[in-house]
């Protein structure tokens, strides 16, 4: 049986919309402890925190995107192919770690099942994982080198999107 969402009223001394939004974001920590929590802001506006997954979020642009989304009150999954990297980044960012290797169907499916069990849906998917490929002169780059880049940077996007589409559709 699905758990019914609980509500918390986030009140603020001011009635301005911006302070009401701030009051709602202030409950973010409590929301992380109880994913079924629904916020009711000062003006009676009902709000569910956005759930976001970012692949390749253990460094670079993915890490910075995760940092900014966490600061904005999103529940963010930091995806990385190395579980230790995902855990480190998630701890630093106050986010949630998830192991996901965009070249491995089993890893992608496990990540989708993990998010589904925890939240039942996904609001935002950021396909950020990518590799630069072999760092060697053009004369030395092989078809296999380029295939690895395409498998991560192009085919990986299709794999991840396909696996998470059912969760994204539940959010709509």
Coordinates of C-alpha atoms in Angstrom, one line a residue:
X1 CA 0.0 0.0 0.0
X2 CA 1.4 3.4 -1.0
X3 CA 2.1 5.8 1.9
X4 CA 0.0 8.9 2.0
X5 CA 2.0 12.1 1.8
X6 CA 2.4 14.1 5.0
X7 CA 2.2 17.8 5.0
X8 CA 4.0 20.5 7.0
X9 CA 2.9 24.1 7.0
X10 CA 5.9 26.3 6.4
X11 CA 5.1 29.7 7.8
X12 CA 7.1 32.9 7.7
X13 CA 6.7 36.2 9.5
X14 CA 6.3 38.0 6.2
X15 CA 3.5 37.2 3.7
X16 CA 5.5 38.1 0.6
X17 CA 5.7 35.2 -2.0
X18 CA 9.5 35.2 -1.9
X19 CA 9.7 34.7 1.9
X20 CA 7.0 32.0 1.7
X21 CA 9.2 30.2 -0.9
X22 CA 12.2 30.6 1.3
X23 CA 10.2 29.1 4.2
X24 CA 9.3 26.1 2.1
X25 CA 13.0 25.6 1.1
X26 CA 13.9 25.7 4.8
X27 CA 12.1 22.4 5.2
X28 CA 14.4 20.7 2.7
X29 CA 16.3 18.7 5.3
X30 CA 13.1 17.4 6.8
X31 CA 11.9 16.4 3.3
X32 CA 15.1 14.4 2.7
X33 CA 14.4 12.4 5.8
X34 CA 10.8 11.7 4.6
X35 CA 10.5 11.6 0.8
X36 CA 6.7 11.4 1.0
X37 CA 6.5 14.8 2.6
X38 CA 4.5 17.5 0.8
X39 CA 5.0 21.1 1.8
X40 CA 2.2 23.5 2.3
X41 CA 3.5 27.0 2.0
X42 CA 2.2 30.1 3.9
X43 CA -0.4 31.0 1.3
X44 CA -1.8 27.4 1.2
X45 CA 0.3 26.6 -1.9
X46 CA 1.0 22.9 -2.0
X47 CA 4.5 22.0 -3.2
X48 CA 6.4 18.7 -3.6
X49 CA 10.2 19.0 -3.8
X50 CA 11.7 18.3 -7.2
X51 CA 13.5 15.1 -7.6
X52 CA 16.5 15.3 -10.0
X53 CA 19.0 12.8 -11.2
X54 CA 22.3 14.0 -12.7
X55 CA 24.6 11.5 -14.4
X56 CA 28.3 12.3 -14.2
X57 CA 27.6 14.5 -11.2
X58 CA 30.7 13.6 -9.2
X59 CA 32.8 16.4 -10.9
X60 CA 32.7 19.3 -13.3
X61 CA 29.5 20.7 -14.7
X62 CA 27.4 17.9 -13.2
X63 CA 28.8 18.6 -9.7
X64 CA 28.1 22.3 -10.0
X65 CA 24.6 21.7 -11.4
X66 CA 23.9 19.4 -8.4
X67 CA 25.3 22.0 -6.0
X68 CA 23.0 24.7 -7.3
X69 CA 19.9 22.5 -7.4
X70 CA 20.5 21.3 -3.8
X71 CA 20.8 24.9 -2.8
X72 CA 17.5 25.6 -4.6
X73 CA 15.8 22.9 -2.6
X74 CA 15.8 20.0 -5.0
X75 CA 16.3 16.4 -3.9
X76 CA 19.3 15.5 -6.1
X77 CA 20.7 12.1 -7.0
X78 CA 24.4 12.4 -7.8
X79 CA 25.1 9.7 -10.4
X80 CA 28.6 8.3 -11.0
X81 CA 29.9 5.0 -12.3
X82 CA 32.2 4.6 -9.3
X83 CA 30.2 4.2 -6.1
X84 CA 32.9 5.9 -3.9
X85 CA 32.9 8.9 -6.2
X86 CA 29.0 9.1 -6.0
X87 CA 29.1 8.8 -2.2
X88 CA 31.9 11.5 -1.8
X89 CA 30.1 14.0 -4.0
X90 CA 26.8 13.3 -2.4
X91 CA 28.2 13.8 1.0
X92 CA 29.9 17.1 0.0
X93 CA 26.7 18.4 -1.6
X94 CA 24.2 17.0 0.9
X95 CA 22.6 15.0 -2.0
X96 CA 21.9 11.3 -2.6
X97 CA 24.4 9.0 -4.2
X98 CA 23.5 6.5 -7.0
X99 CA 25.8 4.3 -8.9
X100 CA 25.1 4.5 -12.6
X101 CA 27.4 3.6 -15.5
X102 CA 25.7 4.9 -18.7
X103 CA 27.4 2.1 -20.7
X104 CA 26.0 -0.7 -18.6
X105 CA 22.3 -1.6 -18.9
X106 CA 22.3 -3.5 -15.6
X107 CA 23.7 -0.5 -13.7
X108 CA 21.2 1.9 -15.4
X109 CA 18.3 -0.4 -14.5
X110 CA 19.5 -0.8 -10.9
X111 CA 19.6 3.1 -10.6
X112 CA 16.1 3.4 -12.0
X113 CA 14.8 0.8 -9.6
X114 CA 16.5 2.6 -6.7
X115 CA 14.9 5.9 -7.5
X116 CA 11.5 4.2 -8.2
X117 CA 11.6 2.5 -4.8
X118 CA 12.6 5.7 -3.0
X119 CA 10.3 8.1 -4.7
X120 CA 8.1 6.4 -7.3
X121 CA 8.9 9.1 -9.9
X122 CA 11.6 11.4 -11.3
X123 CA 11.0 15.1 -12.1
X124 CA 14.2 16.0 -13.9
X125 CA 16.8 13.9 -15.7
X126 CA 20.1 15.5 -16.6
X127 CA 22.2 13.4 -19.0
X128 CA 25.6 14.9 -18.1
X129 CA 27.9 11.9 -18.2
X130 CA 30.5 12.0 -20.9
X131 CA 34.1 11.3 -21.8
X132 CA 36.6 13.1 -23.9
X133 CA 38.1 9.9 -25.3
X134 CA 41.7 8.9 -26.0
X135 CA 44.2 11.7 -25.6
X136 CA 46.5 10.9 -28.5
X137 CA 47.4 12.2 -31.9
X138 CA 44.7 11.9 -34.6
X139 CA 46.8 9.4 -36.5
X140 CA 46.7 7.0 -33.5
X141 CA 43.0 7.2 -32.7
X142 CA 41.2 4.0 -33.6
X143 CA 37.6 3.1 -34.4
X144 CA 37.5 1.4 -31.0
X145 CA 38.6 4.6 -29.3
X146 CA 35.8 6.5 -31.0
X147 CA 33.2 3.8 -30.4
X148 CA 33.9 4.1 -26.7
X149 CA 33.2 7.9 -26.8
X150 CA 30.0 7.4 -28.8
X151 CA 28.9 4.6 -26.4
X152 CA 29.2 6.9 -23.5
X153 CA 28.3 10.3 -25.0
X154 CA 25.5 9.3 -27.4
X155 CA 24.2 5.8 -26.8
X156 CA 24.4 6.3 -23.0
X157 CA 21.9 9.2 -23.2
X158 CA 19.4 6.9 -25.0
X159 CA 19.9 4.1 -22.5
X160 CA 19.4 6.3 -19.5
X161 CA 16.5 8.2 -20.9
X162 CA 14.8 5.0 -21.9
X163 CA 15.2 3.5 -18.4
X164 CA 13.9 6.6 -16.6
X165 CA 11.1 7.5 -19.0
X166 CA 8.4 5.6 -16.9
X167 CA 9.5 7.6 -13.8
X168 CA 9.6 10.9 -15.7
X169 CA 6.1 10.2 -17.0
X170 CA 4.8 9.7 -13.5
X171 CA 5.9 13.2 -12.7
X172 CA 4.0 14.9 -15.5

